[in-house]
Amino acid sequence: MKYDIGQLTIDEKLKLLSGRTCWQTYDAEGKLPEVFLSDGPNGLRMIDKKTISAKTQETIKATAMPNISFIANTWNVDMAYLDAQTIADDCIENDADVLLGPGVNIKRTPLCGRNFEYFSEDPLLAGTLAKAYIEGLQDKGIGASLKHFCANNREYDRLFISSEVDERTLREIYMPAFEIAIQAQPWTIMCSYNPVNGVYASENAWLLKDILRDEFCFNGVIVSDWEAVHQSARAAKAGLDLEMPNRAKAYEELKEAYESGWLTIEEIDTHVQRILELIEKSKAAKKEITFTKEQRHENAVKIAREGIVLLKNEDNLLPLKKGNILVGGAGYEKPPFGGGGSAYVETDYPVRSLDKELAERLGENANVFTSPRTYFLHLEFLFNANKLLELASEADTVVYCVGTNQDIERESIDRTHIRLNATQENFLLKLLEVNQNVVVVVETGSAIDMSKWIDRVKSVVYLSYAGEGGQEALADVLTGKICPSGKLNETFPLSLDDAPVKNYEGNLFVDRYPEGVFVGYRYYDTFNKNVLFPFGHGISYAQFEYSDLRIQKITETDYDVSFDVKNVSSIAAKEVPQIYVRDVFASVSRPQKELRAFDKIALAPGETKRVSVKLNARAFAFYSVPLKKWYVENGMFEILVGSSSRDIRLRQKIQIEQPKEEQTTFPS
Ligand code: BGC
């Protein structure tokens, strides 16, 4: 290795275990190059290096990509890969070595302020897309930082509240996304702020050593979340390699522990070695920009085209073809590109207004017009609202954009409710009194309650936070230039009251997870709850037929599953077949079904494609705490193939019969 541990003094080694600045690693008095770490994950958010020592630091401008939650709505690994490849170019251009993302924390409650930064309520979807994202970054020589390990599922008092979660739930819900993504060997993993079962993640040897290193075989650097370390020597002893950012007392604490013999030189050298490997990887990497700035924007549009979710479309109101079309609402001129906090990306790309994009695509067939601004929370609002209603009553169709923004959905706070704000909601109701053909475009980073208006609206399009290419992609979908193919990565409940987690279950020190493994659709489906839109839902302008499900047994716990999907419409479209497994009878309480595979396929009009997936033991197993392993219990399982978690098109039962000696004695 180029950067030899032997050249470092003990003091230099200790200093290397924490950052030199907020974003840079220590340079050992010029002996080592620095590694620059920067946010992440919805694009590059970075201090302009030229201003790093200045009083006022400036943020660089980068491509504002669709947010991670949006990426998850594409259900497309190629889009996650392309997203990261695009961001990597901004990193290379600005000389950032490691991007602080992606985040794979599970959306346990729709209230979490950072849901827009996370993939899904389902660990398989989150882990699979995160893996592709990490590959996309690292194939271009930019390191990833998979975050935040572990059980950081809301923002309220995130630095201190302990997530109190039973082991089976951690293993089945909160850890598998990390486990899957680690297959791509991210250069770094970031531990979370919160304690897990009473021990800070940064000091939790069970999480950092037993799970990450020994079980998940992670071989990169474990970095702390920013200021997540409370005592540096304890963190180093527990397995944390790099504390970020720089903290005045870190060196002293490490030195004292070393001198007292509590922290051994072997322990210190292990961390140093990993940091040296990170430096080596980052400096040796071949970093080549492959997309121009304009191409990066085009990638943002391309990805945005795949993640827009058509939630409802009565009377084929969409796609828009002709007539008088009024465009209005909060974000039609400038939608929220992303949520707030460390993931907020500043772009200098000129914002495109939706009315102009629509007019351009519809040409002479339509007359697209707008009204004076009706931004919610805007003083002009009351004055302009009547004008908008007047125009709406004369329009054939109204496209109305509602949503939240980076002040409402952001790091360090949670939402307190999941409705639109009262001004928007009330105005929408008024709009519906004067026009029957309203298309509502929802621009939020996470699920919202639509109960007040959903029955009166014909079409709803979930844009989410689609980044700087969102308006172009939205216009393509609204006009049918592109057939919508996004699917929800999370359940939209009827209201917050219906959600499995709507409040804290604990006190000032702990946040209990009493719902256990019943998170998201695992809860709604098991307890037969009605939902507004189920996990995996998203309609298309095309129709698909599923047929010919065949399940071929390879071993008792390995199966090849295949089926046909046919596009029975006259337009080119994409579909996301989802494969779930149901354990018909189990000795522990299990979710009614769980996602075990998915695909995204493009189909020409009339085309049929055969989809094949493999299911292995993990697809049937639950984690048995007493047996300390993933355990497949003999008995009947059902394979369910569908277009959403609640639109199951094909099903077939299988019987698993492993040797009796490998089974517990629970009667089956
Ligand atoms: C966030 C991380 C982020 C870091 C650096 C923390 O507050 O939790 O996700 O990467 O800051 O900005």
JSON list of N, CA and C and ligand atoms in Angstrom, two decimals, residues 22-23 38-41 45 100-101 114 117-118 145 147-148 152 155 158-159 190 193 224-227 341-343 411, ligand 1:
[
{"chain": "A", "resi": 22, "resn": "CYS", "atom": "N", "xyz": [-14.64, 20.01, 9.25]},
{"chain": "A", "resi": 22, "resn": "CYS", "atom": "CA", "xyz": [-16.00, 19.45, 9.19]},
{"chain": "A", "resi": 22, "resn": "CYS", "atom": "C", "xyz": [-16.12, 18.39, 8.10]},
{"chain": "A", "resi": 23, "resn": "TRP", "atom": "N", "xyz": [-15.32, 18.52, 7.05]},
{"chain": "A", "resi": 23, "resn": "TRP", "atom": "CA", "xyz": [-15.51, 17.64, 5.89]},
{"chain": "A", "resi": 23, "resn": "TRP", "atom": "C", "xyz": [-14.27, 16.86, 5.47]},
{"chain": "A", "resi": 38, "resn": "SER", "atom": "N", "xyz": [-18.76, 14.71, 1.55]},
{"chain": "A", "resi": 38, "resn": "SER", "atom": "CA", "xyz": [-19.77, 15.76, 1.40]},
{"chain": "A", "resi": 38, "resn": "SER", "atom": "C", "xyz": [-21.16, 15.16, 1.17]},
{"chain": "A", "resi": 39, "resn": "ASP", "atom": "N", "xyz": [-22.21, 15.90, 1.54]},
{"chain": "A", "resi": 39, "resn": "ASP", "atom": "CA", "xyz": [-23.59, 15.40, 1.33]},
{"chain": "A", "resi": 39, "resn": "ASP", "atom": "C", "xyz": [-23.92, 15.43, -0.14]},
{"chain": "A", "resi": 40, "resn": "GLY", "atom": "N", "xyz": [-24.86, 14.72, -0.59]},
{"chain": "A", "resi": 40, "resn": "GLY", "atom": "CA", "xyz": [-25.56, 13.54, -0.25]},
{"chain": "A", "resi": 40, "resn": "GLY", "atom": "C", "xyz": [-26.97, 13.67, 0.33]},
{"chain": "A", "resi": 41, "resn": "PRO", "atom": "N", "xyz": [-27.87, 12.78, -0.15]},
{"chain": "A", "resi": 41, "resn": "PRO", "atom": "CA", "xyz": [-27.77, 11.86, -1.28]},
{"chain": "A", "resi": 41, "resn": "PRO", "atom": "C", "xyz": [-28.56, 12.28, -2.53]},
{"chain": "A", "resi": 45, "resn": "ARG", "atom": "N", "xyz": [-24.26, 18.29, -2.20]},
{"chain": "A", "resi": 45, "resn": "ARG", "atom": "CA", "xyz": [-24.34, 19.53, -1.41]},
{"chain": "A", "resi": 45, "resn": "ARG", "atom": "C", "xyz": [-22.97, 19.71, -0.78]},
{"chain": "A", "resi": 100, "resn": "LEU", "atom": "N", "xyz": [-22.02, 11.50, 1.06]},
{"chain": "A", "resi": 100, "resn": "LEU", "atom": "CA", "xyz": [-22.66, 11.00, 2.28]},
{"chain": "A", "resi": 100, "resn": "LEU", "atom": "C", "xyz": [-24.09, 10.52, 2.00]},
{"chain": "A", "resi": 101, "resn": "GLY", "atom": "N", "xyz": [-24.19, 9.38, 1.42]},
{"chain": "A", "resi": 101, "resn": "GLY", "atom": "CA", "xyz": [-25.45, 8.75, 1.11]},
{"chain": "A", "resi": 101, "resn": "GLY", "atom": "C", "xyz": [-25.18, 7.44, 0.40]},
{"chain": "A", "resi": 114, "resn": "ARG", "atom": "N", "xyz": [-37.39, 13.02, 7.46]},
{"chain": "A", "resi": 114, "resn": "ARG", "atom": "CA", "xyz": [-36.40, 12.68, 6.43]},
{"chain": "A", "resi": 114, "resn": "ARG", "atom": "C", "xyz": [-36.87, 11.58, 5.50]},
{"chain": "A", "resi": 117, "resn": "GLU", "atom": "N", "xyz": [-35.58, 11.39, 2.05]},
{"chain": "A", "resi": 117, "resn": "GLU", "atom": "CA", "xyz": [-34.18, 10.95, 1.86]},
{"chain": "A", "resi": 117, "resn": "GLU", "atom": "C", "xyz": [-34.05, 9.43, 1.90]},
{"chain": "A", "resi": 118, "resn": "TYR", "atom": "N", "xyz": [-35.13, 8.76, 2.23]},
{"chain": "A", "resi": 118, "resn": "TYR", "atom": "CA", "xyz": [-35.06, 7.30, 2.40]},
{"chain": "A", "resi": 118, "resn": "TYR", "atom": "C", "xyz": [-35.87, 6.61, 1.31]},
{"chain": "A", "resi": 145, "resn": "SER", "atom": "N", "xyz": [-21.49, 6.50, 1.31]},
{"chain": "A", "resi": 145, "resn": "SER", "atom": "CA", "xyz": [-21.59, 6.36, 2.76]},
{"chain": "A", "resi": 145, "resn": "SER", "atom": "C", "xyz": [-23.02, 5.92, 3.07]},
{"chain": "A", "resi": 147, "resn": "LYS", "atom": "N", "xyz": [-26.09, 5.11, 5.04]},
{"chain": "A", "resi": 147, "resn": "LYS", "atom": "CA", "xyz": [-26.42, 5.68, 6.35]},
{"chain": "A", "resi": 147, "resn": "LYS", "atom": "C", "xyz": [-27.87, 5.45, 6.70]},
{"chain": "A", "resi": 148, "resn": "HIS", "atom": "N", "xyz": [-28.37, 5.63, 7.90]},
{"chain": "A", "resi": 148, "resn": "HIS", "atom": "CA", "xyz": [-27.68, 5.86, 9.16]},
{"chain": "A", "resi": 148, "resn": "HIS", "atom": "C", "xyz": [-27.90, 4.60, 9.97]},
{"chain": "A", "resi": 152, "resn": "ASN", "atom": "N", "xyz": [-32.74, 4.67, 12.92]},
{"chain": "A", "resi": 152, "resn": "ASN", "atom": "CA", "xyz": [-32.96, 6.11, 13.01]},
{"chain": "A", "resi": 152, "resn": "ASN", "atom": "C", "xyz": [-34.18, 6.40, 12.14]},
{"chain": "A", "resi": 155, "resn": "GLU", "atom": "N", "xyz": [-36.91, 12.10, 13.43]},
{"chain": "A", "resi": 155, "resn": "GLU", "atom": "CA", "xyz": [-35.95, 13.15, 13.72]},
{"chain": "A", "resi": 155, "resn": "GLU", "atom": "C", "xyz": [-36.05, 13.71, 15.13]},
{"chain": "A", "resi": 158, "resn": "ARG", "atom": "N", "xyz": [-33.34, 13.29, 17.87]},
{"chain": "A", "resi": 158, "resn": "ARG", "atom": "CA", "xyz": [-32.64, 12.15, 17.28]},
{"chain": "A", "resi": 158, "resn": "ARG", "atom": "C", "xyz": [-31.27, 11.89, 17.89]},
{"chain": "A", "resi": 159, "resn": "LEU", "atom": "N", "xyz": [-30.71, 12.92, 18.52]},
{"chain": "A", "resi": 159, "resn": "LEU", "atom": "CA", "xyz": [-29.37, 12.75, 19.09]},
{"chain": "A", "resi": 159, "resn": "LEU", "atom": "C", "xyz": [-29.38, 11.93, 20.36]},
{"chain": "A", "resi": 190, "resn": "MET", "atom": "N", "xyz": [-22.18, 5.06, 7.66]},
{"chain": "A", "resi": 190, "resn": "MET", "atom": "CA", "xyz": [-22.33, 6.05, 8.72]},
{"chain": "A", "resi": 190, "resn": "MET", "atom": "C", "xyz": [-23.24, 5.52, 9.83]},
{"chain": "A", "resi": 193, "resn": "TYR", "atom": "N", "xyz": [-27.22, 8.68, 14.95]},
{"chain": "A", "resi": 193, "resn": "TYR", "atom": "CA", "xyz": [-27.08, 9.46, 16.18]},
{"chain": "A", "resi": 193, "resn": "TYR", "atom": "C", "xyz": [-27.61, 8.69, 17.39]},
{"chain": "A", "resi": 224, "resn": "SER", "atom": "N", "xyz": [-18.78, 8.21, 11.86]},
{"chain": "A", "resi": 224, "resn": "SER", "atom": "CA", "xyz": [-19.90, 8.63, 12.71]},
{"chain": "A", "resi": 224, "resn": "SER", "atom": "C", "xyz": [-20.80, 9.58, 11.95]},
{"chain": "A", "resi": 225, "resn": "ASP", "atom": "N", "xyz": [-22.07, 9.66, 12.35]},
{"chain": "A", "resi": 225, "resn": "ASP", "atom": "CA", "xyz": [-22.84, 10.80, 11.87]},
{"chain": "A", "resi": 225, "resn": "ASP", "atom": "C", "xyz": [-22.22, 12.03, 12.51]},
{"chain": "A", "resi": 226, "resn": "TRP", "atom": "N", "xyz": [-22.53, 13.18, 11.94]},
{"chain": "A", "resi": 226, "resn": "TRP", "atom": "CA", "xyz": [-21.83, 14.41, 12.35]},
{"chain": "A", "resi": 226, "resn": "TRP", "atom": "C", "xyz": [-22.17, 14.77, 13.80]},
{"chain": "A", "resi": 227, "resn": "GLU", "atom": "N", "xyz": [-21.21, 14.60, 14.67]},
{"chain": "A", "resi": 227, "resn": "GLU", "atom": "CA", "xyz": [-21.33, 14.85, 16.11]},
{"chain": "A", "resi": 227, "resn": "GLU", "atom": "C", "xyz": [-22.09, 13.76, 16.84]},
{"chain": "A", "resi": 341, "resn": "GLY", "atom": "N", "xyz": [-32.45, 20.44, 4.78]},
{"chain": "A", "resi": 341, "resn": "GLY", "atom": "CA", "xyz": [-31.39, 19.93, 5.66]},
{"chain": "A", "resi": 341, "resn": "GLY", "atom": "C", "xyz": [-30.15, 19.59, 4.88]},
{"chain": "A", "resi": 342, "resn": "SER", "atom": "N", "xyz": [-29.40, 18.63, 5.36]},
{"chain": "A", "resi": 342, "resn": "SER", "atom": "CA", "xyz": [-28.12, 18.32, 4.73]},
{"chain": "A", "resi": 342, "resn": "SER", "atom": "C", "xyz": [-28.27, 17.77, 3.31]},
{"chain": "A", "resi": 343, "resn": "ALA", "atom": "N", "xyz": [-29.47, 17.31, 2.97]},
{"chain": "A", "resi": 343, "resn": "ALA", "atom": "CA", "xyz": [-29.67, 16.73, 1.63]},
{"chain": "A", "resi": 343, "resn": "ALA", "atom": "C", "xyz": [-30.15, 17.77, 0.62]},
{"chain": "A", "resi": 411, "resn": "GLU", "atom": "N", "xyz": [-34.65, 17.59, 7.56]},
{"chain": "A", "resi": 411, "resn": "GLU", "atom": "CA", "xyz": [-33.87, 16.98, 8.63]},
{"chain": "A", "resi": 411, "resn": "GLU", "atom": "C", "xyz": [-34.07, 17.75, 9.93]},
{"chain": "B", "resi": 1, "resn": "BGC", "atom": "C1", "xyz": [-26.93, 14.10, 8.95]},
{"chain": "B", "resi": 1, "resn": "BGC", "atom": "C2", "xyz": [-26.17, 13.26, 7.93]},
{"chain": "B", "resi": 1, "resn": "BGC", "atom": "C3", "xyz": [-25.29, 14.17, 7.11]},
{"chain": "B", "resi": 1, "resn": "BGC", "atom": "C4", "xyz": [-24.35, 14.91, 8.03]},
{"chain": "B", "resi": 1, "resn": "BGC", "atom": "C5", "xyz": [-23.39, 15.85, 7.32]},
{"chain": "B", "resi": 1, "resn": "BGC", "atom": "C6", "xyz": [-26.01, 14.99, 9.76]},
{"chain": "B", "resi": 1, "resn": "BGC", "atom": "O1", "xyz": [-26.72, 15.89, 10.53]},
{"chain": "B", "resi": 1, "resn": "BGC", "atom": "O2", "xyz": [-27.69, 13.28, 9.80]},
{"chain": "B", "resi": 1, "resn": "BGC", "atom": "O3", "xyz": [-27.06, 12.55, 7.13]},
{"chain": "B", "resi": 1, "resn": "BGC", "atom": "O4", "xyz": [-24.62, 13.43, 6.14]},
{"chain": "B", "resi": 1, "resn": "BGC", "atom": "O5", "xyz": [-25.11, 15.69, 8.94]},
{"chain": "B", "resi": 1, "resn": "BGC", "atom": "O6", "xyz": [-24.07, 16.94, 6.82]}
]
